[in-house]
Amino acid sequence: MSEMDGKGHAVVIGSGTAGLSAARVLARFMERVTVIERNWTPHGGQQRPGILQARHPHSLTPAAEAGLEHLFPGIGHDLTRAGAVRIRIPQDILVHGPTGWLLPGKTKTSLLSAGRDLMDAVLRERLHAEAKVDFLHGHEVVALHPGRNHTITGVWTRARSRGTPKNPGPRRLLPAQFVVDASGRSFQAARWLAELGYPRPVETVVRSRASYACALLAPPAGHISSWKSLLFTAAPGTPSPQGQLTLVEDGRWSLSLRCGQGTAPPTDHAGLIRTAAALPHPLLHDVIATAAPLGPVHTCTRTDSHWRHIERLRHWPDQFLVTGDALAGINPAHGHGMTLAIHSALILEHTLKRHGTTTGLSHQLHRTLARHIGATWRQNTRTMQPTADTQNKPATWRERLTKRTATHTETTTTTDAHTAMLLPEQTQTPTPHSPLDPRAPRTART
Ligand SMILES: Cc1cc2nc3c(=O)[nH]c(=O)nc-3n(C[C@H](O)[C@H](O)[C@H](O)COP(=O)(O)OP(=O)(O)OC[C@H]3O[C@@H](n4cnc5c(N)ncnc54)[C@H](O)[C@@H]3O)c2cc1C
């Protein structure tokens, strides 16, 4: 299928990173795309309800940014013009690891840091400019519509009245030739499909006992520093908190503290300061003690990683794809969730380019996505999160080796400049190959 001869209507459930990226791809291949979002979306980068994690600082990895540039050329420029802050690694970031300060050096790696609402608003703006894409805000998808020969041929939606979600409108069918579920962690399609007689996918869950508290702060008047971000990490498996303070849009600081071992996160500013005082170095505490709070403290305790193995199912409807956190949600410790969502859209693009919306597309896509997710999953749940309970299974020799290598790298970063440069690359490259890389796995063979 070429990009120009698009036919049919595609529906995307959810307007988070996964939904907006998928909508961009579908607009190249289909006649029309409708993005359905249950929440009313304010103009610009103002806060919108629905994405609880949006109150927490988000940064785009270089791999995520490269993926977005492919989908929305010039997006890096749009984001920085809207206020996102480019943070060069390690020049703009002071990192204090379990054994001391990371040695300074230079790489070409950088992160884009901004509030999640700002990032989504910039992507939405680009899609609003596309004639083929419509948004249906304030509408919730409540069921899938089955077609003949195990296909999904539409979604049932219901309008939500502003401010009073208890008075929903009547159900309405929106026919579609292709449906993408990007509804994030509130994914419900497994239940909807079970009601239609399909089996539920097996789910792998890796428990995490970490929780987060975050707040926006105003730096003290006239504050000048050589850094844009401070990062304090703790030794794996210890109950010590970790902390990050990062410059975001409008010159504000976004503070995020991570509490381990089931410790409840602080819920007010006094608690934030107390938790920061327990970090292994006083700098972050001293800096935030001089800053002014710009709003409430937000907490997040849903940090488990989960992966729904749709690729293992023999019976799953065609023309229906699940992507983003709805398919696999990864512990936020290393901020790889948006990268995975964007790369999944790139895989959708490769597959549609090669095969179009032919029979068997869903199965093929879910198999390819599973291979891609697998690499990120292993890196995040075993190497990066050694404290997580990996379903109480004893570690394999490969897991023990990767864990030891990661610990060795972390401890050597304070004494060896070469290793210090490797660490950011290791943590910011979520998969061995990005889907933009010609060596990356493309579509699964059928
Ligand atoms: C504390 C924390 C910090 C994080 N930091 C980072 C970071 O720095 N970098 C990074 O890359 N990732 C980070 N992540 C992960 C990242 O937030 C997620 O991976 C990402 O939001 C997934 O995007 P998504 O589009 O799949 O889901 P979401 O962003 O959750 O979007 C889902 C959308 O679907 C809508 N929706 C749901 N159900 C329906 C329905 N039935 N009908 C219509 N609409 C519906 C919702 O309202 C929502 O808008 C962090 C996560 C957490 C918890």
XYZ file of C-alpha atoms and ligand atoms in Angstrom:
499
model
C 0.000 0.000 0.000
C 1.391 3.409 -0.828
C 1.072 6.423 1.397
C -1.219 8.193 -1.048
C -3.923 5.649 -1.885
C -5.299 5.383 1.655
C -8.751 3.884 2.007
C -11.115 3.523 4.892
C -11.501 4.943 8.338
C -9.230 4.253 11.322
C -10.139 4.857 14.943
C -7.555 5.428 17.675
C -8.675 5.021 21.303
C -6.777 7.500 23.506
C -4.762 10.632 22.791
C -1.603 9.924 24.810
C 1.822 9.517 23.205
C 0.950 6.097 21.765
C -2.382 7.237 20.310
C -1.052 10.465 18.774
C 1.948 8.683 17.200
C -0.258 5.905 15.815
C -2.730 8.485 14.436
C 0.096 10.196 12.565
C 1.072 6.909 10.910
C -2.513 5.949 10.067
C -3.118 9.345 8.436
C -0.499 8.341 5.855
C -2.285 5.129 4.948
C -6.002 5.618 5.561
C -8.575 8.035 4.200
C -9.655 9.295 7.624
C -8.522 8.912 11.229
C -10.561 9.682 14.348
C -8.806 9.954 17.712
C -11.276 9.347 20.535
C -10.340 10.758 23.929
C -12.520 10.331 27.009
C -11.348 13.584 28.583
C -11.937 17.163 27.504
C -8.622 18.570 26.409
C -7.749 22.166 27.294
C -5.994 24.416 24.789
C -2.204 24.641 24.847
C -0.180 22.854 27.501
C -2.640 23.323 30.376
C -3.258 20.378 32.664
C -5.805 17.854 31.529
C -7.301 15.112 33.657
C -7.033 11.427 32.808
C -3.298 10.819 32.612
C -2.319 10.635 36.278
C 1.380 10.269 35.454
C 1.267 13.545 33.484
C 1.854 15.457 36.719
C 5.283 13.757 36.951
C 8.294 15.036 35.005
C 8.744 13.423 31.597
C 11.789 13.450 29.381
C 12.138 12.234 25.814
C 15.104 9.937 25.224
C 17.188 10.568 22.067
C 15.644 7.402 20.600
C 12.142 8.727 21.274
C 12.991 12.107 19.803
C 14.448 10.517 16.655
C 11.237 8.496 16.276
C 9.076 11.589 16.704
C 11.209 13.531 14.198
C 10.542 10.787 11.667
C 6.798 10.994 12.285
C 6.540 14.783 12.758
C 9.526 16.414 11.019
C 10.728 19.473 12.966
C 9.045 18.375 16.212
C 12.228 18.902 18.292
C 12.170 22.528 17.204
C 8.430 22.829 17.938
C 8.924 21.369 21.404
C 11.822 23.648 22.339
C 9.951 26.656 20.920
C 7.015 25.721 23.163
C 9.373 25.655 26.157
C 10.849 22.123 26.383
C 14.409 22.229 27.725
C 17.279 20.424 25.992
C 19.539 18.740 28.537
C 22.909 17.621 27.209
C 24.293 14.513 28.867
C 26.414 14.820 30.877
C 27.338 18.507 30.412
C 24.008 19.842 31.761
C 23.318 17.196 34.380
C 25.089 16.508 37.671
C 24.751 12.826 38.541
C 25.519 11.449 41.978
C 25.586 7.654 41.957
C 25.887 5.154 44.804
C 29.646 5.694 45.006
C 29.949 9.409 44.271
C 29.755 11.948 41.455
C 29.722 10.745 37.843
C 32.897 11.956 36.144
C 32.312 14.879 33.771
C 32.729 14.386 30.026
C 31.089 14.974 26.680
C 28.677 12.930 24.610
C 26.363 13.943 21.812
C 23.407 12.613 23.785
C 20.669 14.918 25.045
C 17.201 14.641 26.530
C 14.197 16.881 26.001
C 12.554 17.739 29.278
C 9.052 19.204 29.658
C 5.728 18.678 31.314
C 3.787 15.860 29.742
C 0.839 18.178 28.971
C 3.129 20.401 26.917
C 4.523 17.450 24.939
C 1.048 16.086 24.169
C -0.223 19.580 23.250
C 2.566 20.066 20.677
C 1.851 16.664 19.080
C -1.900 17.382 19.076
C -1.307 20.719 17.388
C 0.595 18.994 14.578
C -2.229 16.489 14.123
C -4.885 19.229 14.177
C -3.142 20.620 11.089
C -3.758 17.311 9.230
C -6.983 17.408 7.226
C -7.426 13.629 7.540
C -7.374 13.581 11.370
C -10.371 14.397 13.585
C -10.510 14.452 17.373
C -13.523 13.353 19.370
C -12.820 14.713 22.845
C -15.050 13.975 25.820
C -16.092 10.612 24.343
C -15.330 7.275 25.896
C -15.052 4.015 23.975
C -17.213 1.479 25.834
C -17.120 -1.575 23.531
C -15.732 -2.976 20.283
C -17.996 -3.850 17.371
C -17.319 -7.305 15.899
C -17.454 -7.901 12.140
C -17.443 -11.060 10.023
C -14.442 -13.420 9.911
C -13.030 -12.418 13.302
C -12.605 -8.729 12.623
C -13.339 -5.536 14.531
C -15.326 -3.131 12.405
C -15.926 -0.227 14.752
C -16.216 1.025 18.298
C -19.131 1.993 20.532
C -18.670 5.399 22.102
C -20.507 7.426 24.693
C -20.284 11.189 25.224
C -19.214 12.330 28.668
C -20.724 15.598 29.759
C -18.188 18.160 30.946
C -17.669 18.027 34.688
C -20.455 15.476 35.305
C -19.185 12.101 34.062
C -22.072 10.470 35.990
C -24.530 11.461 33.236
C -23.187 9.720 30.142
C -24.993 10.053 26.811
C -26.398 7.163 24.709
C -24.039 4.674 22.976
C -23.164 5.421 19.368
C -21.461 3.161 16.808
C -18.482 4.559 14.941
C -17.652 2.185 12.052
C -13.956 1.702 11.208
C -11.774 -0.530 9.056
C -8.908 -0.436 11.551
C -8.949 0.201 15.315
C -5.930 0.990 17.489
C -6.314 0.769 21.266
C -3.906 3.205 22.930
C -5.908 3.636 26.129
C -2.901 3.287 28.457
C -3.164 1.628 31.836
C -6.982 1.870 31.863
C -7.127 -0.665 28.982
C -10.477 -2.496 28.920
C -10.469 -4.272 25.554
C -9.535 -7.652 27.093
C -12.861 -7.578 28.964
C -14.805 -6.357 25.914
C -13.297 -9.132 23.781
C -13.902 -11.760 26.487
C -17.594 -10.816 26.275
C -17.364 -11.552 22.517
C -15.865 -14.985 23.229
C -12.137 -14.257 22.794
C -9.581 -15.525 25.335
C -7.844 -13.040 27.613
C -4.117 -12.556 26.993
C -1.713 -13.916 29.609
C -0.119 -11.036 31.496
C 3.425 -10.888 32.870
C 3.658 -8.549 35.843
C 6.881 -7.494 37.533
C 6.112 -6.005 40.906
C 7.858 -2.825 41.938
C 7.745 -1.479 45.472
C 8.848 1.982 44.324
C 6.655 5.055 44.559
C 7.107 8.633 43.377
C 6.320 12.105 44.695
C 6.697 15.141 42.493
C 6.107 18.873 42.549
C 6.737 21.974 40.482
C 8.953 24.590 42.110
C 10.003 28.155 41.311
C 13.764 28.664 41.616
C 14.750 31.503 43.955
C 14.959 34.898 42.207
C 18.289 35.399 40.443
C 19.264 31.726 40.746
C 22.196 30.832 38.455
C 23.685 27.351 38.126
C 25.898 25.413 35.722
C 23.401 22.516 35.648
C 19.897 22.077 34.253
C 19.295 18.814 36.055
C 20.446 17.099 39.258
C 20.159 13.324 39.582
C 20.823 11.348 42.765
C 20.649 7.574 42.474
C 20.942 4.961 45.213
C 22.535 1.514 45.242
C 20.171 -1.134 43.832
C 18.172 -2.919 46.503
C 18.674 -0.293 49.219
C 15.743 1.583 50.792
C 17.466 4.973 50.195
C 15.402 7.454 48.203
C 16.473 8.765 44.807
C 15.856 12.255 43.510
C 15.849 14.335 40.366
C 15.410 18.059 39.897
C 15.023 19.168 36.275
C 14.456 22.448 34.521
C 11.209 22.402 32.508
C 9.209 24.999 30.550
C 8.777 28.550 31.886
C 11.980 28.340 33.933
C 10.340 26.070 36.518
C 11.919 23.129 38.309
C 10.255 19.768 38.305
C 11.194 17.717 41.363
C 10.714 13.956 41.499
C 11.610 11.792 44.502
C 11.533 8.014 44.292
C 10.958 6.023 47.477
C 11.934 2.350 47.481
C 11.007 -0.793 49.413
C 7.329 0.034 49.839
C 7.939 3.357 51.651
C 4.924 5.660 51.270
C 5.782 8.766 49.188
C 5.598 12.193 50.868
C 2.346 14.028 50.212
C 3.271 17.614 51.102
C 6.183 20.004 50.656
C 7.513 19.523 54.188
C 7.590 15.776 53.466
C 9.449 16.364 50.185
C 12.135 18.333 51.998
C 12.434 15.631 54.699
C 12.771 12.897 52.064
C 15.392 14.920 50.154
C 17.379 15.236 53.386
C 17.789 11.433 53.362
C 19.559 11.473 49.961
C 23.234 10.474 50.140
C 24.323 14.049 49.291
C 22.826 17.341 50.648
C 22.902 19.371 47.375
C 19.382 18.595 46.164
C 17.903 19.172 49.615
C 19.708 22.509 49.955
C 18.590 23.638 46.490
C 14.892 22.795 46.942
C 14.822 24.309 50.437
C 15.348 27.710 48.744
C 12.634 27.165 46.072
C 8.949 28.090 46.256
C 6.219 25.443 45.684
C 4.068 26.102 42.593
C 1.275 23.647 43.351
C 0.442 20.477 45.237
C 2.602 17.371 45.635
C 1.491 14.529 43.341
C 2.226 10.900 44.117
C 2.320 7.752 42.008
C 2.268 4.250 43.455
C 1.246 2.302 40.315
C 4.751 1.457 39.146
C 4.541 -2.270 38.334
C 5.593 -3.346 34.857
C 3.009 -5.360 32.922
C 2.984 -6.984 29.489
C -0.117 -8.449 27.843
C 1.002 -11.273 25.581
C -1.458 -10.833 22.729
C 1.186 -12.281 20.380
C 0.692 -15.701 22.023
C -3.052 -15.849 21.322
C -4.332 -17.940 18.447
C -7.701 -16.203 18.468
C -7.623 -12.450 18.370
C -9.679 -10.257 16.050
C -8.062 -8.847 12.960
C -7.851 -5.106 12.132
C -7.395 -4.409 15.860
C -4.073 -3.368 17.395
C -3.152 -2.679 21.024
C -0.190 -0.380 21.622
C 1.599 1.786 24.229
C 1.022 1.220 27.949
C -2.153 -0.702 27.093
C 0.085 -3.447 25.655
C 3.179 -3.105 27.855
C 3.734 -0.572 30.624
C 7.243 -0.340 31.957
C 8.354 0.818 35.413
C 9.126 4.552 35.042
C 12.605 4.329 36.645
C 14.390 5.006 33.346
C 11.653 6.821 31.445
C 11.400 4.458 28.474
C 7.582 4.343 28.217
C 7.148 7.044 25.578
C 10.064 5.628 23.555
C 8.289 2.291 23.396
C 5.008 3.952 22.407
C 6.651 5.971 19.605
C 8.695 3.028 18.324
C 5.534 0.924 18.212
C 4.069 3.528 15.829
C 7.168 3.184 13.645
C 6.654 -0.571 13.537
C 3.030 0.030 12.531
C 4.319 2.236 9.718
C 6.825 -0.380 8.451
C 4.135 -3.048 8.495
C 1.475 -0.981 6.730
C 4.011 0.066 4.104
C 4.860 -3.543 3.338
C 1.511 -5.247 3.740
C -1.282 -2.666 3.881
C -4.296 -3.477 6.050
C -4.438 -7.059 4.771
C -5.890 -10.105 6.535
C -3.697 -11.274 9.390
C -2.247 -7.822 10.026
C -3.068 -7.761 13.768
C -1.316 -11.042 14.474
C 1.733 -10.012 12.452
C 1.914 -6.620 14.172
C 1.560 -8.017 17.689
C 4.330 -10.549 17.013
C 6.692 -7.855 15.750
C 5.824 -5.553 18.638
C 6.471 -8.394 21.096
C 10.010 -8.833 19.768
C 10.645 -5.132 20.134
C 9.072 -4.862 23.594
C 11.047 -7.932 24.742
C 14.383 -6.124 24.454
C 13.217 -3.063 26.426
C 11.396 -5.234 28.938
C 14.467 -7.345 29.728
C 16.652 -4.267 30.101
C 14.229 -2.446 32.413
C 12.902 -5.256 34.545
C 16.092 -7.226 35.062
C 19.144 -5.074 34.486
C 17.764 -1.733 35.545
C 15.369 -2.768 38.272
C 17.150 -5.444 40.241
C 14.953 -4.761 43.285
C 11.774 -5.713 41.456
C 10.167 -9.024 42.252
C 10.402 -10.899 38.961
C 7.493 -13.180 39.826
C 9.555 -14.885 42.557
C 11.455 -16.914 39.962
C 15.150 -17.534 40.765
C 17.412 -15.421 38.529
C 18.988 -17.208 35.560
C 22.782 -17.027 35.043
C 22.189 -14.464 32.264
C 20.127 -12.251 34.611
C 22.752 -12.523 37.362
C 25.499 -11.618 34.876
C 23.659 -8.585 33.462
C 22.849 -7.418 37.000
C 26.507 -7.706 38.036
C 27.636 -5.884 34.873
C 25.148 -3.057 35.541
C 26.272 -2.714 39.169
C 29.921 -2.756 38.087
C 29.265 -0.050 35.466
C 27.456 2.121 38.028
C 30.241 1.898 40.580
C 33.035 2.451 38.018
C 31.488 5.646 36.636
C 33.067 7.633 39.460
C 36.606 6.451 38.752
C 36.724 5.706 35.033
C 35.854 8.421 32.496
C 35.190 5.954 29.658
C 32.629 4.026 31.707
C 31.102 7.317 32.829
C 30.341 8.053 29.179
C 28.878 4.595 28.615
C 26.284 4.876 31.378
C 24.068 7.561 29.776
C 24.202 5.682 26.494
C 23.203 2.451 28.237
C 20.283 3.971 30.101
C 19.058 6.200 27.295
C 19.105 3.563 24.567
C 16.136 1.447 25.525
C 16.493 -1.195 22.856
C 19.459 -2.611 20.983
C 18.072 -1.192 17.735
C 15.545 1.528 17.144
C 12.934 0.700 14.462
C 14.585 3.532 12.470
C 17.775 1.484 12.437
C 18.042 -0.651 9.261
C 19.287 -3.564 11.414
C 16.112 -3.514 13.540
C 13.663 -6.415 13.268
C 10.985 -5.385 10.809
C 7.884 -7.450 10.396
C 7.512 -10.979 11.610
C 7.524 -13.668 8.932
C 4.137 -15.265 8.541
C 5.738 8.598 37.453
C 5.957 8.324 35.988
C 6.979 8.990 35.292
C 7.220 8.707 33.938
N 8.232 9.346 33.294
C 8.481 9.063 31.990
C 9.525 9.731 31.275
O 10.244 10.582 31.800
N 9.739 9.373 29.973
C 8.977 8.421 29.344
O 9.211 8.131 28.165
N 7.967 7.793 29.994
C 7.704 8.086 31.287
N 6.672 7.461 31.924
C 5.851 6.479 31.172
C 4.847 7.199 30.267
O 4.047 8.092 31.034
C 3.914 6.166 29.599
O 4.677 5.125 29.059
C 3.118 6.837 28.482
O 2.261 7.790 29.062
C 2.295 5.821 27.714
O 1.505 6.515 26.793
P 0.120 5.901 26.282
O -0.308 6.784 25.166
O 0.254 4.447 26.052
O -0.894 6.032 27.530
P -1.474 7.356 28.266
O -0.500 8.456 28.176
O -1.895 6.891 29.602
O -2.736 7.747 27.379
C -3.902 6.978 27.340
C -5.053 7.897 26.922
O -6.197 7.107 26.622
C -7.359 7.745 27.150
N -8.365 6.694 27.368
C -8.296 5.641 28.222
N -9.391 4.857 28.109
C -10.169 5.410 27.136
C -11.434 5.073 26.576
N -12.106 3.971 26.966
N -11.936 5.875 25.611
C -11.270 7.000 25.186
N -10.067 7.376 25.709
C -9.516 6.594 26.665
C -6.854 8.390 28.438
O -7.682 9.433 28.880
C -5.470 8.886 28.002
O -5.532 10.172 27.450
C 6.416 7.737 33.276
C 5.379 7.080 33.947
C 5.154 7.380 35.297
C 4.040 6.635 36.009
